[in-house]
Structures are given as C-alpha cells and as structure tokens.
C-alpha cells in the first residue's frame, strides 16, 4: 500500500491479475467456514488494493491515468487518494451515463465487448471472480459498512461499477433463472455504499440505483436479515449523512438521495435501536420540508420524493410497534 502514496507508482496497480489474486485472498479469510475479510486488517487491505487496481485500470483505459498522476503531483493541498477517487468516480459516472439507452455501451472498458473507436481490452476480471467478490461483500455486509463508513476507501465506485455491469447483464438485459440470487446481494451492498458514499461517489451510485429500480421489488421480497448491532450502525450512519460534520468528505443527503436510502433503511429497524428512531424521523421530516420550502427539485420529483419518504417512515414505525 506504500506504493499508493506516491503517484508515480500508481501504474503498478494496472493489473487484472492483481484484482483476481486479491479476490481469492479475500475469500480465504474466513470465520466459521465463511469469508469474513472485513473483520481483519489483512482482508480489508486486500479490498483496498482491489479498489486501487480497478480504479487505475479504468483510468488507464480512458487515457486519464497520466492526467490523474500529474494532478496528484501538482496539487500540494489535497489528499492524494482523494484526487484519485474523484477521478475514478468521474469516469464511472460518465461511462454509466453513456450506457443509458444503449445497453452495453460502457462494457468496453471492462473488456467485455469491442466498441467502435476503442481498443479491445482484456477482461478486468472474470465473471466468476466478480460473483465471488459480490458474495463476499454481501456475506460480510455488517463489517463492510463499518469499514467503508469509518475509513477511506478510494475508488469504491469503480469496484461497484464492475459488479453492477455484471448484475445488469444477468438480471436486466437477460432473463436469469433466479435473478434474486444476484440482484438481492448486489442491492444490499449498493445501498450500504450509498449510505457511506463520499462526495465524489454519490452520482455514480445513484445512477446504479436508478438502473436497478426496475427489479427492486426482488430485494423487498427476499432481503430482511438484520440484527441490533447492524441496525444501530445503519441508522447512525444515516443520521450522520443528514448532518455531516466532515464536509470535506461527505455531502448532505439531498431529498432524492434520502428517499432512495430510506427505501432500504425501513427494513433495518430491529429491537434495540428504538432510541434512534425519533432522531431519524425528525431529521428526515426536517430535510423533506426544507426541500419543499427551497423547491430543491422539480415539483413532480419533489412530490414523489416526499410522498415516498412519508411511506417509508410509516413502514419503519410499524416495525417498531410490532
């Protein structure tokens, strides 16, 4: 990881084999026979290397790695990996936006298709490795959220982009025999990433969320596995995002972002987290009212966001009463 602190050495992370190797190492870190890498520094280190390697590969394939390195060298005031993460998120957002309405358009950068005026790239990771990584992240989701919300994980949007394109191909572009087996784990990981998203990651994560909306009912039907500790961590992170103190790292949730996250949070309310519910309600309602008063977005979008907010809060309240 010392290499990542020197911009000139970032090129050493441009290696699909490094990504594959680290995924296999993460899978080997187990507790009671199940992968649990985020409970150990070694496992989390492997994941950080994956995020760096994926990010470097994406930047290199867009011919933006040299410019990123130059910016990191020239900017003496910013944290080096913050610059890196921002540039990766910009590439992911642009490629994701490019894919809207033209299904596989952005898959060239992952090496999965040949695109006009683009060189053929080797696969960034095999689909088997991507599924292995998704299973690991979802299986260790509680520790994963703690890790990404309490430490700096530069380039997280790049890893999620890679997984999202695999899920999109299997569950949205094609008919999968059991789409819930892929869509549910990905949705679980994605909303946790949205919850802990830094400023640069918000836009690409929201693009992915919007794409998954068409099959979001699968998550509602199949994923409701939480415990008190996880619920408390989720709600505390949500409260932090509504009133962040580290404004250099986090942006305050917009009304639309808040509504998207509340869709998932409504299911996480478990016995033991009741003390947090009044603050969740008051801050959410204050944020919704502020959005109305300031006409934060177009009326139709605002009405939908506020309406959904009230519905999701109502669902959470019913779970508390039960």
PDB file of C-alpha atoms in Angstrom:
ATOM      1  CA  UNK A   1       0.000   0.000   0.000  1.00  0.00           C
ATOM      2  CA  UNK A   2       3.002   2.302   0.373  1.00  0.00           C
ATOM      3  CA  UNK A   3       3.099   2.433  -3.434  1.00  0.00           C
ATOM      4  CA  UNK A   4      -0.291   4.165  -3.478  1.00  0.00           C
ATOM      5  CA  UNK A   5       1.113   7.160  -1.574  1.00  0.00           C
ATOM      6  CA  UNK A   6       3.440   8.012  -4.446  1.00  0.00           C
ATOM      7  CA  UNK A   7       1.545   8.981  -7.624  1.00  0.00           C
ATOM      8  CA  UNK A   8       4.363   7.850  -9.900  1.00  0.00           C
ATOM      9  CA  UNK A   9       3.960   4.276  -8.685  1.00  0.00           C
ATOM     10  CA  UNK A  10       0.214   4.059  -9.298  1.00  0.00           C
ATOM     11  CA  UNK A  11       0.868   2.426 -12.666  1.00  0.00           C
ATOM     12  CA  UNK A  12       1.992  -0.699 -10.829  1.00  0.00           C
ATOM     13  CA  UNK A  13      -1.655  -1.280  -9.864  1.00  0.00           C
ATOM     14  CA  UNK A  14      -2.727  -1.587 -13.521  1.00  0.00           C
ATOM     15  CA  UNK A  15      -3.089  -5.347 -13.363  1.00  0.00           C
ATOM     16  CA  UNK A  16      -6.199  -7.524 -13.814  1.00  0.00           C
ATOM     17  CA  UNK A  17      -4.253 -10.416 -12.286  1.00  0.00           C
ATOM     18  CA  UNK A  18      -3.753  -8.327  -9.133  1.00  0.00           C
ATOM     19  CA  UNK A  19      -7.536  -7.886  -8.898  1.00  0.00           C
ATOM     20  CA  UNK A  20      -8.139 -11.611  -9.304  1.00  0.00           C
ATOM     21  CA  UNK A  21      -5.450 -12.545  -6.796  1.00  0.00           C
ATOM     22  CA  UNK A  22      -6.779 -10.200  -4.122  1.00  0.00           C
ATOM     23  CA  UNK A  23     -10.337 -11.515  -4.566  1.00  0.00           C
ATOM     24  CA  UNK A  24      -9.045 -15.031  -3.956  1.00  0.00           C
ATOM     25  CA  UNK A  25      -7.124 -13.857  -0.888  1.00  0.00           C
ATOM     26  CA  UNK A  26     -10.254 -12.168   0.494  1.00  0.00           C
ATOM     27  CA  UNK A  27     -12.179 -15.412   0.052  1.00  0.00           C
ATOM     28  CA  UNK A  28      -9.531 -17.231   2.092  1.00  0.00           C
ATOM     29  CA  UNK A  29     -10.076 -15.011   5.166  1.00  0.00           C
ATOM     30  CA  UNK A  30     -12.824 -16.968   6.908  1.00  0.00           C
ATOM     31  CA  UNK A  31     -14.658 -17.233  10.213  1.00  0.00           C
ATOM     32  CA  UNK A  32     -16.636 -20.410  10.920  1.00  0.00           C
ATOM     33  CA  UNK A  33     -16.144 -21.504   7.327  1.00  0.00           C
ATOM     34  CA  UNK A  34     -17.476 -18.280   5.777  1.00  0.00           C
ATOM     35  CA  UNK A  35     -15.485 -15.426   4.195  1.00  0.00           C
ATOM     36  CA  UNK A  36     -15.181 -12.548   6.673  1.00  0.00           C
ATOM     37  CA  UNK A  37     -12.361 -10.342   5.374  1.00  0.00           C
ATOM     38  CA  UNK A  38     -13.545  -7.054   6.864  1.00  0.00           C
ATOM     39  CA  UNK A  39     -13.072  -8.298  10.401  1.00  0.00           C
ATOM     40  CA  UNK A  40      -9.335  -8.465   9.781  1.00  0.00           C
ATOM     41  CA  UNK A  41      -6.835  -5.863   8.617  1.00  0.00           C
ATOM     42  CA  UNK A  42      -5.387  -8.302   6.089  1.00  0.00           C
ATOM     43  CA  UNK A  43      -8.759  -8.847   4.415  1.00  0.00           C
ATOM     44  CA  UNK A  44      -9.570  -5.144   4.272  1.00  0.00           C
ATOM     45  CA  UNK A  45      -6.096  -4.432   2.878  1.00  0.00           C
ATOM     46  CA  UNK A  46      -6.828  -6.845   0.028  1.00  0.00           C
ATOM     47  CA  UNK A  47     -10.061  -4.987  -0.715  1.00  0.00           C
ATOM     48  CA  UNK A  48      -8.308  -1.607  -0.753  1.00  0.00           C
ATOM     49  CA  UNK A  49      -5.795  -2.991  -3.236  1.00  0.00           C
ATOM     50  CA  UNK A  50      -8.708  -4.163  -5.400  1.00  0.00           C
ATOM     51  CA  UNK A  51     -10.276  -0.685  -5.354  1.00  0.00           C
ATOM     52  CA  UNK A  52      -6.968   0.888  -6.330  1.00  0.00           C
ATOM     53  CA  UNK A  53      -6.269  -1.662  -9.068  1.00  0.00           C
ATOM     54  CA  UNK A  54      -9.752  -1.364 -10.590  1.00  0.00           C
ATOM     55  CA  UNK A  55      -9.556   2.430 -10.456  1.00  0.00           C
ATOM     56  CA  UNK A  56      -6.131   2.555 -12.076  1.00  0.00           C
ATOM     57  CA  UNK A  57      -7.254   0.180 -14.836  1.00  0.00           C
ATOM     58  CA  UNK A  58     -10.363   2.271 -15.559  1.00  0.00           C
ATOM     59  CA  UNK A  59      -8.350   5.492 -15.703  1.00  0.00           C
ATOM     60  CA  UNK A  60      -5.691   3.909 -17.912  1.00  0.00           C
ATOM     61  CA  UNK A  61      -8.266   2.551 -20.362  1.00  0.00           C
ATOM     62  CA  UNK A  62      -9.781   6.014 -20.659  1.00  0.00           C
ATOM     63  CA  UNK A  63      -6.294   7.507 -21.138  1.00  0.00           C
ATOM     64  CA  UNK A  64      -6.764   9.548 -17.971  1.00  0.00           C
ATOM     65  CA  UNK A  65      -4.220   7.914 -15.686  1.00  0.00           C
ATOM     66  CA  UNK A  66      -1.357  10.189 -16.724  1.00  0.00           C
ATOM     67  CA  UNK A  67      -3.506  13.278 -16.154  1.00  0.00           C
ATOM     68  CA  UNK A  68      -4.567  11.975 -12.760  1.00  0.00           C
ATOM     69  CA  UNK A  69      -0.965  11.362 -11.730  1.00  0.00           C
ATOM     70  CA  UNK A  70       0.012  14.843 -12.916  1.00  0.00           C
ATOM     71  CA  UNK A  71      -2.811  16.389 -10.891  1.00  0.00           C
ATOM     72  CA  UNK A  72      -1.788  14.433  -7.799  1.00  0.00           C
ATOM     73  CA  UNK A  73       1.798  15.655  -8.148  1.00  0.00           C
ATOM     74  CA  UNK A  74       0.820  19.284  -8.789  1.00  0.00           C
ATOM     75  CA  UNK A  75      -1.853  19.619  -6.083  1.00  0.00           C
ATOM     76  CA  UNK A  76       0.007  20.071  -2.816  1.00  0.00           C
ATOM     77  CA  UNK A  77      -3.090  20.881  -0.774  1.00  0.00           C
ATOM     78  CA  UNK A  78      -5.360  17.904  -1.439  1.00  0.00           C
ATOM     79  CA  UNK A  79      -5.060  14.370  -0.122  1.00  0.00           C
ATOM     80  CA  UNK A  80      -3.574  12.296  -2.942  1.00  0.00           C
ATOM     81  CA  UNK A  81      -6.063   9.447  -2.845  1.00  0.00           C
ATOM     82  CA  UNK A  82      -8.982  11.890  -2.671  1.00  0.00           C
ATOM     83  CA  UNK A  83      -7.903  13.150  -6.093  1.00  0.00           C
ATOM     84  CA  UNK A  84      -7.628   9.578  -7.330  1.00  0.00           C
ATOM     85  CA  UNK A  85     -11.078   8.652  -6.008  1.00  0.00           C
ATOM     86  CA  UNK A  86     -12.672  11.737  -7.566  1.00  0.00           C
ATOM     87  CA  UNK A  87     -11.176  10.988 -10.973  1.00  0.00           C
ATOM     88  CA  UNK A  88     -12.319   7.350 -10.817  1.00  0.00           C
ATOM     89  CA  UNK A  89     -15.849   8.431  -9.873  1.00  0.00           C
ATOM     90  CA  UNK A  90     -15.909  10.883 -12.789  1.00  0.00           C
ATOM     91  CA  UNK A  91     -15.007   8.114 -15.227  1.00  0.00           C
ATOM     92  CA  UNK A  92     -17.604   5.768 -13.726  1.00  0.00           C
ATOM     93  CA  UNK A  93     -20.309   8.456 -13.841  1.00  0.00           C
ATOM     94  CA  UNK A  94     -19.509   9.304 -17.468  1.00  0.00           C
ATOM     95  CA  UNK A  95     -19.421   5.672 -18.587  1.00  0.00           C
ATOM     96  CA  UNK A  96     -22.630   4.901 -16.690  1.00  0.00           C
ATOM     97  CA  UNK A  97     -24.415   7.881 -18.208  1.00  0.00           C
ATOM     98  CA  UNK A  98     -23.163   6.787 -21.618  1.00  0.00           C
ATOM     99  CA  UNK A  99     -24.835   3.399 -21.119  1.00  0.00           C
ATOM    100  CA  UNK A 100     -28.321   4.857 -20.581  1.00  0.00           C
ATOM    101  CA  UNK A 101     -30.443   3.766 -23.526  1.00  0.00           C
ATOM    102  CA  UNK A 102     -27.512   1.977 -25.171  1.00  0.00           C
ATOM    103  CA  UNK A 103     -27.247  -1.086 -23.013  1.00  0.00           C
ATOM    104  CA  UNK A 104     -23.701  -2.485 -23.241  1.00  0.00           C
ATOM    105  CA  UNK A 105     -22.025   0.765 -24.296  1.00  0.00           C
ATOM    106  CA  UNK A 106     -19.793   1.088 -21.236  1.00  0.00           C
ATOM    107  CA  UNK A 107     -18.784  -2.578 -21.054  1.00  0.00           C
ATOM    108  CA  UNK A 108     -15.863  -1.964 -23.403  1.00  0.00           C
ATOM    109  CA  UNK A 109     -13.878  -0.515 -20.504  1.00  0.00           C
ATOM    110  CA  UNK A 110     -14.292  -3.801 -18.621  1.00  0.00           C
ATOM    111  CA  UNK A 111     -13.026  -5.765 -21.627  1.00  0.00           C
ATOM    112  CA  UNK A 112     -16.355  -7.483 -22.266  1.00  0.00           C
ATOM    113  CA  UNK A 113     -17.212  -6.032 -25.686  1.00  0.00           C
ATOM    114  CA  UNK A 114     -15.465  -4.352 -28.606  1.00  0.00           C
ATOM    115  CA  UNK A 115     -16.649  -0.775 -29.019  1.00  0.00           C
ATOM    116  CA  UNK A 116     -16.224   1.463 -32.098  1.00  0.00           C
ATOM    117  CA  UNK A 117     -13.108   3.626 -31.936  1.00  0.00           C
ATOM    118  CA  UNK A 118     -11.993   1.861 -28.750  1.00  0.00           C
ATOM    119  CA  UNK A 119      -9.164  -0.659 -28.461  1.00  0.00           C
ATOM    120  CA  UNK A 120     -10.097  -4.178 -27.414  1.00  0.00           C
ATOM    121  CA  UNK A 121      -9.238  -4.543 -23.737  1.00  0.00           C
ATOM    122  CA  UNK A 122      -8.580  -7.720 -21.758  1.00  0.00           C
ATOM    123  CA  UNK A 123     -11.271  -8.505 -19.169  1.00  0.00           C
ATOM    124  CA  UNK A 124     -10.759  -6.502 -16.000  1.00  0.00           C
ATOM    125  CA  UNK A 125     -11.956  -9.515 -14.016  1.00  0.00           C
ATOM    126  CA  UNK A 126     -13.658 -12.783 -14.841  1.00  0.00           C
ATOM    127  CA  UNK A 127     -17.373 -13.005 -14.165  1.00  0.00           C
ATOM    128  CA  UNK A 128     -16.623 -15.842 -11.742  1.00  0.00           C
ATOM    129  CA  UNK A 129     -14.308 -13.584  -9.733  1.00  0.00           C
ATOM    130  CA  UNK A 130     -16.888 -10.793  -9.787  1.00  0.00           C
ATOM    131  CA  UNK A 131     -19.555 -13.103  -8.388  1.00  0.00           C
ATOM    132  CA  UNK A 132     -17.116 -14.310  -5.739  1.00  0.00           C
ATOM    133  CA  UNK A 133     -16.455 -10.711  -4.712  1.00  0.00           C
ATOM    134  CA  UNK A 134     -20.171  -9.911  -4.586  1.00  0.00           C
ATOM    135  CA  UNK A 135     -20.856 -12.937  -2.384  1.00  0.00           C
ATOM    136  CA  UNK A 136     -18.021 -11.902  -0.056  1.00  0.00           C
ATOM    137  CA  UNK A 137     -19.233  -8.300   0.270  1.00  0.00           C
ATOM    138  CA  UNK A 138     -22.833  -9.307   0.903  1.00  0.00           C
ATOM    139  CA  UNK A 139     -21.894 -12.078   3.308  1.00  0.00           C
ATOM    140  CA  UNK A 140     -19.709  -9.727   5.353  1.00  0.00           C
ATOM    141  CA  UNK A 141     -22.047  -6.748   4.876  1.00  0.00           C
ATOM    142  CA  UNK A 142     -22.125  -5.629   8.515  1.00  0.00           C
ATOM    143  CA  UNK A 143     -18.352  -5.347   8.817  1.00  0.00           C
ATOM    144  CA  UNK A 144     -18.200  -3.964   5.261  1.00  0.00           C
ATOM    145  CA  UNK A 145     -20.399  -0.984   6.168  1.00  0.00           C
ATOM    146  CA  UNK A 146     -18.358  -0.310   9.300  1.00  0.00           C
ATOM    147  CA  UNK A 147     -15.170  -0.350   7.236  1.00  0.00           C
ATOM    148  CA  UNK A 148     -16.263   1.924   4.389  1.00  0.00           C
ATOM    149  CA  UNK A 149     -18.013   4.385   6.729  1.00  0.00           C
ATOM    150  CA  UNK A 150     -15.094   4.726   9.142  1.00  0.00           C
ATOM    151  CA  UNK A 151     -12.078   4.554   6.828  1.00  0.00           C
ATOM    152  CA  UNK A 152     -11.086   5.970   3.453  1.00  0.00           C
ATOM    153  CA  UNK A 153     -11.684   3.540   0.572  1.00  0.00           C
ATOM    154  CA  UNK A 154     -10.618   5.423  -2.576  1.00  0.00           C
ATOM    155  CA  UNK A 155     -12.108   4.182  -5.823  1.00  0.00           C
ATOM    156  CA  UNK A 156     -15.023   2.248  -4.302  1.00  0.00           C
ATOM    157  CA  UNK A 157     -17.287   3.396  -7.139  1.00  0.00           C
ATOM    158  CA  UNK A 158     -15.020   1.605  -9.624  1.00  0.00           C
ATOM    159  CA  UNK A 159     -15.475  -1.762  -7.922  1.00  0.00           C
ATOM    160  CA  UNK A 160     -19.232  -1.274  -7.666  1.00  0.00           C
ATOM    161  CA  UNK A 161     -19.346  -0.279 -11.346  1.00  0.00           C
ATOM    162  CA  UNK A 162     -17.674  -3.557 -12.295  1.00  0.00           C
ATOM    163  CA  UNK A 163     -20.102  -5.612 -10.191  1.00  0.00           C
ATOM    164  CA  UNK A 164     -23.120  -3.594 -11.370  1.00  0.00           C
ATOM    165  CA  UNK A 165     -22.387  -4.241 -15.033  1.00  0.00           C
ATOM    166  CA  UNK A 166     -22.276  -7.978 -14.349  1.00  0.00           C
ATOM    167  CA  UNK A 167     -25.566  -7.847 -12.431  1.00  0.00           C
ATOM    168  CA  UNK A 168     -27.154  -5.674 -15.126  1.00  0.00           C
ATOM    169  CA  UNK A 169     -26.199  -8.161 -17.850  1.00  0.00           C
ATOM    170  CA  UNK A 170     -27.600 -11.103 -15.891  1.00  0.00           C
ATOM    171  CA  UNK A 171     -30.752  -9.597 -14.384  1.00  0.00           C
ATOM    172  CA  UNK A 172     -31.882  -6.698 -16.578  1.00  0.00           C
ATOM    173  CA  UNK A 173     -30.542  -7.266 -20.097  1.00  0.00           C
ATOM    174  CA  UNK A 174     -31.189 -11.019 -19.982  1.00  0.00           C
ATOM    175  CA  UNK A 175     -33.602 -13.333 -18.216  1.00  0.00           C
ATOM    176  CA  UNK A 176     -31.827 -15.084 -15.372  1.00  0.00           C
ATOM    177  CA  UNK A 177     -33.453 -18.227 -13.990  1.00  0.00           C
ATOM    178  CA  UNK A 178     -33.114 -16.873 -10.436  1.00  0.00           C
ATOM    179  CA  UNK A 179     -32.486 -13.122 -10.710  1.00  0.00           C
ATOM    180  CA  UNK A 180     -32.943 -12.660  -6.968  1.00  0.00           C
ATOM    181  CA  UNK A 181     -29.775 -14.702  -6.361  1.00  0.00           C
ATOM    182  CA  UNK A 182     -27.759 -11.871  -7.937  1.00  0.00           C
ATOM    183  CA  UNK A 183     -29.965  -8.776  -7.650  1.00  0.00           C
ATOM    184  CA  UNK A 184     -30.617  -9.092  -3.908  1.00  0.00           C
ATOM    185  CA  UNK A 185     -26.965  -9.351  -2.807  1.00  0.00           C
ATOM    186  CA  UNK A 186     -25.987  -6.501  -5.121  1.00  0.00           C
ATOM    187  CA  UNK A 187     -28.814  -4.255  -3.892  1.00  0.00           C
ATOM    188  CA  UNK A 188     -27.777  -4.959  -0.304  1.00  0.00           C
ATOM    189  CA  UNK A 189     -24.181  -3.946  -0.995  1.00  0.00           C
ATOM    190  CA  UNK A 190     -25.124  -0.974  -3.179  1.00  0.00           C
ATOM    191  CA  UNK A 191     -27.373   0.729  -0.642  1.00  0.00           C
ATOM    192  CA  UNK A 192     -24.710   0.337   2.026  1.00  0.00           C
ATOM    193  CA  UNK A 193     -22.268   2.030  -0.354  1.00  0.00           C
ATOM    194  CA  UNK A 194     -24.842   4.777  -0.983  1.00  0.00           C
ATOM    195  CA  UNK A 195     -25.232   5.228   2.758  1.00  0.00           C
ATOM    196  CA  UNK A 196     -21.495   5.729   3.281  1.00  0.00           C
ATOM    197  CA  UNK A 197     -20.817   7.483  -0.051  1.00  0.00           C
ATOM    198  CA  UNK A 198     -18.274  10.280  -0.115  1.00  0.00           C
ATOM    199  CA  UNK A 199     -18.928  13.413  -2.168  1.00  0.00           C
ATOM    200  CA  UNK A 200     -17.413  12.047  -5.362  1.00  0.00           C
ATOM    201  CA  UNK A 201     -19.269   8.724  -5.165  1.00  0.00           C
ATOM    202  CA  UNK A 202     -22.855   9.962  -4.801  1.00  0.00           C
ATOM    203  CA  UNK A 203     -23.594  10.464  -8.507  1.00  0.00           C
ATOM    204  CA  UNK A 204     -22.317   7.102  -9.841  1.00  0.00           C
ATOM    205  CA  UNK A 205     -24.039   5.204  -7.025  1.00  0.00           C
ATOM    206  CA  UNK A 206     -27.340   6.964  -7.741  1.00  0.00           C
ATOM    207  CA  UNK A 207     -27.005   6.063 -11.440  1.00  0.00           C
ATOM    208  CA  UNK A 208     -26.634   2.413 -10.443  1.00  0.00           C
ATOM    209  CA  UNK A 209     -29.573   2.657  -8.038  1.00  0.00           C
ATOM    210  CA  UNK A 210     -31.800   4.128 -10.754  1.00  0.00           C
ATOM    211  CA  UNK A 211     -30.850   1.307 -13.115  1.00  0.00           C
ATOM    212  CA  UNK A 212     -31.749  -1.324 -10.506  1.00  0.00           C
ATOM    213  CA  UNK A 213     -35.151   0.234  -9.761  1.00  0.00           C
ATOM    214  CA  UNK A 214     -36.864  -1.975 -12.351  1.00  0.00           C
ATOM    215  CA  UNK A 215     -36.097  -5.097 -10.296  1.00  0.00           C
ATOM    216  CA  UNK A 216     -36.004  -3.519  -6.837  1.00  0.00           C
ATOM    217  CA  UNK A 217     -39.063  -5.493  -5.740  1.00  0.00           C
ATOM    218  CA  UNK A 218     -36.819  -8.558  -5.595  1.00  0.00           C
ATOM    219  CA  UNK A 219     -34.903  -7.009  -2.708  1.00  0.00           C
ATOM    220  CA  UNK A 220     -38.125  -6.137  -0.882  1.00  0.00           C
ATOM    221  CA  UNK A 221     -39.269  -9.753  -1.137  1.00  0.00           C
ATOM    222  CA  UNK A 222     -36.068 -11.559  -0.266  1.00  0.00           C
ATOM    223  CA  UNK A 223     -33.729  -9.483   1.915  1.00  0.00           C
ATOM    224  CA  UNK A 224     -34.583  -8.783   5.537  1.00  0.00           C
ATOM    225  CA  UNK A 225     -31.716 -10.137   7.621  1.00  0.00           C
ATOM    226  CA  UNK A 226     -30.551  -7.680  10.255  1.00  0.00           C
ATOM    227  CA  UNK A 227     -29.629  -7.648  13.906  1.00  0.00           C
ATOM    228  CA  UNK A 228     -29.472  -4.990  16.589  1.00  0.00           C
ATOM    229  CA  UNK A 229     -25.818  -4.079  16.056  1.00  0.00           C
ATOM    230  CA  UNK A 230     -26.213  -3.765  12.301  1.00  0.00           C
ATOM    231  CA  UNK A 231     -29.402  -1.709  12.662  1.00  0.00           C
ATOM    232  CA  UNK A 232     -27.746   0.725  15.060  1.00  0.00           C
ATOM    233  CA  UNK A 233     -24.771   1.184  12.733  1.00  0.00           C
ATOM    234  CA  UNK A 234     -27.047   1.711   9.718  1.00  0.00           C
ATOM    235  CA  UNK A 235     -29.208   4.301  11.497  1.00  0.00           C
ATOM    236  CA  UNK A 236     -26.221   6.161  12.963  1.00  0.00           C
ATOM    237  CA  UNK A 237     -24.608   6.364   9.522  1.00  0.00           C
ATOM    238  CA  UNK A 238     -27.878   7.646   8.049  1.00  0.00           C
ATOM    239  CA  UNK A 239     -28.128  10.312  10.770  1.00  0.00           C
ATOM    240  CA  UNK A 240     -24.545  11.347  10.050  1.00  0.00           C
ATOM    241  CA  UNK A 241     -25.314  11.770   6.339  1.00  0.00           C
ATOM    242  CA  UNK A 242     -28.240  14.067   7.133  1.00  0.00           C
ATOM    243  CA  UNK A 243     -25.966  16.305   9.211  1.00  0.00           C
ATOM    244  CA  UNK A 244     -22.343  15.525   8.316  1.00  0.00           C
ATOM    245  CA  UNK A 245     -19.583  17.163  10.322  1.00  0.00           C
ATOM    246  CA  UNK A 246     -16.801  16.221   7.895  1.00  0.00           C
ATOM    247  CA  UNK A 247     -17.949  18.343   4.972  1.00  0.00           C
ATOM    248  CA  UNK A 248     -14.708  17.772   3.111  1.00  0.00           C
ATOM    249  CA  UNK A 249     -15.561  14.098   2.797  1.00  0.00           C
ATOM    250  CA  UNK A 250     -19.371  13.908   2.895  1.00  0.00           C
ATOM    251  CA  UNK A 251     -22.172  15.875   1.291  1.00  0.00           C
ATOM    252  CA  UNK A 252     -25.523  16.247   2.990  1.00  0.00           C
ATOM    253  CA  UNK A 253     -28.175  13.954   1.540  1.00  0.00           C
ATOM    254  CA  UNK A 254     -30.472  15.571  -0.993  1.00  0.00           C
ATOM    255  CA  UNK A 255     -34.173  14.818  -0.702  1.00  0.00           C
ATOM    256  CA  UNK A 256     -33.965  12.342  -3.601  1.00  0.00           C
ATOM    257  CA  UNK A 257     -30.924  10.570  -2.139  1.00  0.00           C
ATOM    258  CA  UNK A 258     -32.578  10.444   1.279  1.00  0.00           C
ATOM    259  CA  UNK A 259     -35.682   8.828  -0.187  1.00  0.00           C
ATOM    260  CA  UNK A 260     -33.628   6.228  -2.067  1.00  0.00           C
ATOM    261  CA  UNK A 261     -31.777   5.225   1.100  1.00  0.00           C
ATOM    262  CA  UNK A 262     -34.927   5.219   3.248  1.00  0.00           C
ATOM    263  CA  UNK A 263     -36.390   2.587   0.957  1.00  0.00           C
ATOM    264  CA  UNK A 264     -33.818   0.170   2.337  1.00  0.00           C
ATOM    265  CA  UNK A 265     -33.500   1.551   5.858  1.00  0.00           C
ATOM    266  CA  UNK A 266     -37.178   0.923   6.578  1.00  0.00           C
ATOM    267  CA  UNK A 267     -36.413  -2.805   6.787  1.00  0.00           C
ATOM    268  CA  UNK A 268     -33.437  -2.464   9.138  1.00  0.00           C
ATOM    269  CA  UNK A 269     -35.371  -1.368  12.225  1.00  0.00           C
ATOM    270  CA  UNK A 270     -34.842  -4.036  14.873  1.00  0.00           C
ATOM    271  CA  UNK A 271     -35.451  -4.255  18.638  1.00  0.00           C
ATOM    272  CA  UNK A 272     -32.695  -2.366  20.416  1.00  0.00           C
ATOM    273  CA  UNK A 273     -32.477   0.631  18.092  1.00  0.00           C
ATOM    274  CA  UNK A 274     -35.684   2.362  19.236  1.00  0.00           C
ATOM    275  CA  UNK A 275     -33.723   5.211  20.833  1.00  0.00           C
ATOM    276  CA  UNK A 276     -32.533   6.324  17.386  1.00  0.00           C
ATOM    277  CA  UNK A 277     -35.961   6.356  15.743  1.00  0.00           C
ATOM    278  CA  UNK A 278     -37.105   9.811  16.995  1.00  0.00           C
ATOM    279  CA  UNK A 279     -33.978  11.412  15.562  1.00  0.00           C
ATOM    280  CA  UNK A 280     -34.308   9.531  12.281  1.00  0.00           C
ATOM    281  CA  UNK A 281     -37.903  10.750  11.969  1.00  0.00           C
ATOM    282  CA  UNK A 282     -37.290  14.361  12.959  1.00  0.00           C
ATOM    283  CA  UNK A 283     -34.223  14.798  10.741  1.00  0.00           C
ATOM    284  CA  UNK A 284     -35.885  13.104   7.758  1.00  0.00           C
ATOM    285  CA  UNK A 285     -39.036  15.221   8.046  1.00  0.00           C
ATOM    286  CA  UNK A 286     -36.990  18.402   8.507  1.00  0.00           C
ATOM    287  CA  UNK A 287     -34.980  17.551   5.390  1.00  0.00           C
ATOM    288  CA  UNK A 288     -38.140  16.839   3.384  1.00  0.00           C
ATOM    289  CA  UNK A 289     -39.746  20.111   4.496  1.00  0.00           C
ATOM    290  CA  UNK A 290     -36.570  22.013   3.658  1.00  0.00           C
ATOM    291  CA  UNK A 291     -36.626  20.511   0.156  1.00  0.00           C
ATOM    292  CA  UNK A 292     -40.232  21.683  -0.286  1.00  0.00           C
ATOM    293  CA  UNK A 293     -39.545  25.167   1.045  1.00  0.00           C
ATOM    294  CA  UNK A 294     -36.495  25.647  -1.167  1.00  0.00           C
ATOM    295  CA  UNK A 295     -38.001  23.913  -4.233  1.00  0.00           C
ATOM    296  CA  UNK A 296     -34.937  21.709  -4.352  1.00  0.00           C
ATOM    297  CA  UNK A 297     -36.047  19.822  -7.485  1.00  0.00           C
ATOM    298  CA  UNK A 298     -38.914  19.915  -9.978  1.00  0.00           C
ATOM    299  CA  UNK A 299     -42.365  19.663  -8.416  1.00  0.00           C
ATOM    300  CA  UNK A 300     -43.131  16.205  -9.801  1.00  0.00           C
ATOM    301  CA  UNK A 301     -39.865  14.770  -8.482  1.00  0.00           C
ATOM    302  CA  UNK A 302     -40.288  16.558  -5.161  1.00  0.00           C
ATOM    303  CA  UNK A 303     -43.841  15.299  -4.648  1.00  0.00           C
ATOM    304  CA  UNK A 304     -42.720  11.750  -5.369  1.00  0.00           C
ATOM    305  CA  UNK A 305     -39.706  12.022  -3.028  1.00  0.00           C
ATOM    306  CA  UNK A 306     -41.675  13.493  -0.127  1.00  0.00           C
ATOM    307  CA  UNK A 307     -44.508  11.003  -0.602  1.00  0.00           C
ATOM    308  CA  UNK A 308     -42.099   8.078  -0.577  1.00  0.00           C
ATOM    309  CA  UNK A 309     -40.330   9.479   2.481  1.00  0.00           C
ATOM    310  CA  UNK A 310     -43.587   9.506   4.441  1.00  0.00           C
ATOM    311  CA  UNK A 311     -44.467   5.983   3.300  1.00  0.00           C
ATOM    312  CA  UNK A 312     -41.045   4.581   4.209  1.00  0.00           C
ATOM    313  CA  UNK A 313     -41.057   6.273   7.615  1.00  0.00           C
ATOM    314  CA  UNK A 314     -44.518   4.843   8.204  1.00  0.00           C
ATOM    315  CA  UNK A 315     -43.221   1.364   7.397  1.00  0.00           C
ATOM    316  CA  UNK A 316     -40.324   1.804   9.815  1.00  0.00           C
ATOM    317  CA  UNK A 317     -42.717   2.940  12.546  1.00  0.00           C
ATOM    318  CA  UNK A 318     -44.908  -0.116  12.037  1.00  0.00           C
ATOM    319  CA  UNK A 319     -41.873  -2.357  12.517  1.00  0.00           C
ATOM    320  CA  UNK A 320     -41.066  -0.597  15.803  1.00  0.00           C
ATOM    321  CA  UNK A 321     -44.623  -1.100  17.034  1.00  0.00           C
ATOM    322  CA  UNK A 322     -44.550  -4.775  16.065  1.00  0.00           C
TER     323      UNK A 322
END
